[in-house]
PDB file of C-alpha atoms in Angstrom:
ATOM      1  CA  ASP A 370     -21.260 -41.407 -14.893  1.00 88.00           C
ATOM      2  CA  TRP A 371     -17.529 -40.813 -15.254  1.00 89.00           C
ATOM      3  CA  VAL A 372     -18.154 -37.890 -17.642  1.00 90.00           C
ATOM      4  CA  LYS A 373     -20.501 -36.324 -15.095  1.00 89.00           C
ATOM      5  CA  SER A 374     -17.972 -36.740 -12.263  1.00 90.00           C
ATOM      6  CA  THR A 375     -15.153 -35.389 -14.470  1.00 91.00           C
ATOM      7  CA  LEU A 376     -17.185 -32.287 -15.347  1.00 86.00           C
ATOM      8  CA  LYS A 377     -17.971 -31.760 -11.673  1.00 86.00           C
ATOM      9  CA  PHE A 378     -14.257 -32.060 -10.825  1.00 86.00           C
ATOM     10  CA  VAL A 379     -13.260 -29.585 -13.580  1.00 84.00           C
ATOM     11  CA  ASP A 380     -15.919 -27.118 -12.356  1.00 77.00           C
ATOM     12  CA  SER A 381     -14.590 -27.322  -8.797  1.00 76.00           C
ATOM     13  CA  MET A 382     -11.024 -26.765 -10.044  1.00 76.00           C
ATOM     14  CA  ALA A 383     -12.147 -23.700 -12.023  1.00 70.00           C
ATOM     15  CA  LEU A 384     -13.945 -22.239  -9.004  1.00 66.00           C
ATOM     16  CA  ASN A 385     -10.919 -22.901  -6.807  1.00 67.00           C
ATOM     17  CA  ARG A 386      -8.647 -21.184  -9.331  1.00 65.00           C
ATOM     18  CA  GLN A 387     -10.947 -18.159  -9.462  1.00 60.00           C
ATOM     19  CA  VAL A 388     -10.837 -17.808  -5.685  1.00 56.00           C
ATOM     20  CA  THR A 389      -7.062 -18.199  -5.468  1.00 59.00           C
ATOM     21  CA  ALA A 390      -6.229 -16.067  -8.527  1.00 60.00           C
ATOM     22  CA  GLY A 391      -8.112 -13.025  -7.367  1.00 66.00           C
ATOM     23  CA  GLY A 392     -10.868 -11.930  -5.111  1.00 76.00           C
ATOM     24  CA  ASP A 393     -11.079 -11.952  -1.363  1.00 84.00           C
ATOM     25  CA  HIS A 394      -9.553 -14.344   1.134  1.00 86.00           C
ATOM     26  CA  PRO A 395     -12.218 -16.917   2.150  1.00 89.00           C
ATOM     27  CA  LEU A 396     -12.503 -15.374   5.638  1.00 92.00           C
ATOM     28  CA  ILE A 397     -13.112 -11.914   4.148  1.00 93.00           C
ATOM     29  CA  ALA A 398     -15.658 -13.384   1.724  1.00 92.00           C
ATOM     30  CA  GLU A 399     -17.443 -15.041   4.651  1.00 95.00           C
ATOM     31  CA  PHE A 400     -17.389 -11.739   6.574  1.00 96.00           C
ATOM     32  CA  TRP A 401     -19.069  -9.902   3.668  1.00 95.00           C
ATOM     33  CA  GLU A 402     -21.623 -12.699   3.239  1.00 95.00           C
ATOM     34  CA  LYS A 403     -22.583 -12.307   6.890  1.00 96.00           C
ATOM     35  CA  VAL A 404     -22.668  -8.501   6.657  1.00 96.00           C
ATOM     36  CA  ASP A 405     -24.919  -8.738   3.582  1.00 93.00           C
ATOM     37  CA  PHE A 406     -27.201 -11.261   5.293  1.00 95.00           C
ATOM     38  CA  LEU A 407     -27.501  -9.221   8.487  1.00 95.00           C
ATOM     39  CA  ILE A 408     -28.156  -5.906   6.737  1.00 93.00           C
ATOM     40  CA  ARG A 409     -30.715  -7.399   4.350  1.00 92.00           C
ATOM     41  CA  GLY A 410     -32.577  -8.702   7.396  1.00 91.00           C
ATOM     42  CA  GLU A 411     -32.830  -5.263   9.021  1.00 89.00           C
ATOM     43  CA  ASP A 412     -36.029  -3.237   9.093  1.00 87.00           C
ATOM     44  CA  ALA A 413     -36.132  -0.434   6.511  1.00 80.00           C
ATOM     45  CA  ASP A 414     -35.929   2.333   9.117  1.00 83.00           C
ATOM     46  CA  ARG A 415     -33.005   0.927  11.145  1.00 83.00           C
ATOM     47  CA  HIS A 416     -30.429   3.062   9.372  1.00 81.00           C
ATOM     48  CA  GLU A 417     -32.283   6.307  10.067  1.00 79.00           C
ATOM     49  CA  LYS A 418     -32.616   5.284  13.726  1.00 79.00           C
ATOM     50  CA  GLY A 419     -28.883   4.628  13.878  1.00 79.00           C
ATOM     51  CA  THR A 420     -29.282   0.955  14.809  1.00 85.00           C
ATOM     52  CA  SER A 421     -28.093  -0.522  11.505  1.00 91.00           C
ATOM     53  CA  LEU A 422     -24.926  -2.594  11.258  1.00 94.00           C
ATOM     54  CA  ASN A 423     -23.695   0.045   8.764  1.00 94.00           C
ATOM     55  CA  LYS A 424     -22.850   3.076  10.914  1.00 94.00           C
ATOM     56  CA  SER A 425     -22.075   5.377   7.967  1.00 93.00           C
ATOM     57  CA  ARG A 426     -24.064   8.567   7.481  1.00 91.00           C
ATOM     58  CA  LYS A 427     -23.479   8.083   3.723  1.00 90.00           C
ATOM     59  CA  PRO A 428     -24.696   4.496   3.207  1.00 88.00           C
ATOM     60  CA  ASP A 429     -24.788   4.925  -0.589  1.00 88.00           C
ATOM     61  CA  GLU A 430     -21.045   5.613  -0.564  1.00 92.00           C
ATOM     62  CA  LEU A 431     -19.558   3.949   2.519  1.00 94.00           C
ATOM     63  CA  ILE A 432     -19.884   0.928   4.754  1.00 95.00           C
ATOM     64  CA  ALA A 433     -18.750   1.533   8.348  1.00 96.00           C
ATOM     65  CA  ILE A 434     -18.730  -1.599  10.505  1.00 97.00           C
ATOM     66  CA  ASN A 435     -18.100  -1.643  14.251  1.00 97.00           C
ATOM     67  CA  LEU A 436     -16.647  -5.138  14.769  1.00 97.00           C
ATOM     68  CA  PRO A 437     -18.010  -5.672  18.320  1.00 97.00           C
ATOM     69  CA  HIS A 438     -21.480  -4.761  17.021  1.00 96.00           C
ATOM     70  CA  PHE A 439     -20.924  -7.173  14.107  1.00 97.00           C
ATOM     71  CA  GLU A 440     -19.972  -9.971  16.553  1.00 97.00           C
ATOM     72  CA  GLN A 441     -23.130  -9.324  18.610  1.00 96.00           C
ATOM     73  CA  ALA A 442     -25.312  -9.379  15.481  1.00 96.00           C
ATOM     74  CA  VAL A 443     -23.715 -12.651  14.322  1.00 96.00           C
ATOM     75  CA  SER A 444     -24.331 -14.211  17.722  1.00 96.00           C
ATOM     76  CA  LYS A 445     -27.921 -12.951  17.881  1.00 95.00           C
ATOM     77  CA  ALA A 446     -28.617 -14.358  14.397  1.00 95.00           C
ATOM     78  CA  GLN A 447     -27.087 -17.676  15.536  1.00 95.00           C
ATOM     79  CA  LEU A 448     -24.485 -17.615  12.774  1.00 95.00           C
ATOM     80  CA  ARG A 449     -21.071 -19.233  13.070  1.00 95.00           C
ATOM     81  CA  PRO A 450     -18.637 -16.699  14.622  1.00 95.00           C
ATOM     82  CA  LEU A 451     -15.489 -15.689  12.760  1.00 95.00           C
ATOM     83  CA  ASP A 452     -11.909 -15.632  14.027  1.00 95.00           C
ATOM     84  CA  MET A 453     -11.819 -11.895  14.706  1.00 95.00           C
ATOM     85  CA  ASN A 454      -8.054 -11.687  15.223  1.00 95.00           C
ATOM     86  CA  GLN A 455      -7.374 -13.230  11.828  1.00 95.00           C
ATOM     87  CA  LEU A 456     -10.162 -11.154  10.253  1.00 95.00           C
ATOM     88  CA  LYS A 457      -8.589  -7.931  11.550  1.00 95.00           C
ATOM     89  CA  ARG A 458      -5.275  -8.905   9.935  1.00 94.00           C
ATOM     90  CA  LEU A 459      -6.958  -9.609   6.592  1.00 93.00           C
ATOM     91  CA  LEU A 460      -9.679  -6.939   6.268  1.00 95.00           C
ATOM     92  CA  ARG A 461      -7.340  -4.241   4.966  1.00 94.00           C
ATOM     93  CA  ASN A 462      -6.914  -6.409   1.837  1.00 91.00           C
ATOM     94  CA  SER A 463     -10.625  -6.589   1.012  1.00 91.00           C
ATOM     95  CA  GLN A 464     -11.122  -6.614  -2.769  1.00 86.00           C
ATOM     96  CA  SER A 465     -14.916  -6.666  -3.107  1.00 87.00           C
ATOM     97  CA  ARG A 466     -15.320  -3.597  -0.914  1.00 92.00           C
ATOM     98  CA  GLN A 467     -12.202  -1.452  -0.899  1.00 93.00           C
ATOM     99  CA  PHE A 468     -10.827  -0.712   2.581  1.00 95.00           C
ATOM    100  CA  ILE A 469     -10.539   3.012   3.343  1.00 96.00           C
ATOM    101  CA  ASP A 470      -9.584   3.397   7.008  1.00 96.00           C
ATOM    102  CA  THR A 471     -10.282   2.529  10.623  1.00 96.00           C
ATOM    103  CA  ARG A 472     -11.695   5.582  12.330  1.00 96.00           C
ATOM    104  CA  ASN A 473     -14.355   6.908  14.666  1.00 96.00           C
ATOM    105  CA  VAL A 474     -17.649   7.305  12.837  1.00 95.00           C
ATOM    106  CA  ASN A 475     -20.479   9.560  13.984  1.00 93.00           C
ATOM    107  CA  SER A 476     -23.496   7.346  13.246  1.00 91.00           C
ATOM    108  CA  PRO A 477     -27.015   8.568  12.388  1.00 91.00           C
ATOM    109  CA  SER A 478     -27.930   7.969  16.055  1.00 89.00           C
ATOM    110  CA  GLY A 479     -25.447  10.686  17.057  1.00 90.00           C
ATOM    111  CA  LYS A 480     -23.169   8.202  18.822  1.00 92.00           C
ATOM    112  CA  THR A 481     -19.556   7.728  17.778  1.00 94.00           C
ATOM    113  CA  PHE A 482     -18.240   4.226  17.074  1.00 95.00           C
ATOM    114  CA  PRO A 483     -14.776   2.971  16.107  1.00 97.00           C
ATOM    115  CA  CYS A 484     -15.379   1.421  12.687  1.00 97.00           C
ATOM    116  CA  TRP A 485     -13.718  -0.234   9.758  1.00 97.00           C
ATOM    117  CA  VAL A 486     -14.716   1.875   6.756  1.00 97.00           C
ATOM    118  CA  PHE A 487     -15.058   0.523   3.203  1.00 97.00           C
ATOM    119  CA  GLU A 488     -16.276   1.837  -0.143  1.00 95.00           C
ATOM    120  CA  GLN A 489     -19.798   0.796  -1.035  1.00 91.00           C
ATOM    121  CA  PRO A 490     -19.782  -1.449  -4.151  1.00 83.00           C
ATOM    122  CA  LYS A 491     -20.693   0.405  -7.323  1.00 75.00           C
ATOM    123  CA  SER A 492     -23.072  -2.349  -8.523  1.00 60.00           C
ATOM    124  CA  ASP A 493     -26.828  -2.675  -8.233  1.00 52.00           C
ATOM    125  CA  GLU A 494     -26.346  -5.337  -5.549  1.00 50.00           C
ATOM    126  CA  ARG A 495     -24.804  -3.041  -2.980  1.00 49.00           C
ATOM    127  CA  ILE A 496     -25.893  -3.155   0.637  1.00 50.00           C
ATOM    128  CA  ILE A 497     -27.123  -0.382   2.888  1.00 49.00           C
TER     129      ILE A 497
END
């Protein structure tokens, strides 16, 4: 039993070190988990209609998130809300999806939204 608990403790220390040594702040990681969850739950045609959480016209290259729209989607999905003031201070340091700029984005719907714009991950697990 003590070997099992020791291995569990060592594993948790290794995971903690990985998080603190590199990668995103836990709040940023939680933000991206929620973005991934919400976008994966969207209908396939939502992006073309301009109702997707990702407002970018180039979803293969960029992720453009309007934070008020994100907050509404989180609330509608009954997820735990994030501290948006702290998130805004931290988002520029996103590692998993490189921050580009905050700017007005002309979405596929033709409407313009103020968005936080990030590079789309280069892996096979990228989001729309």
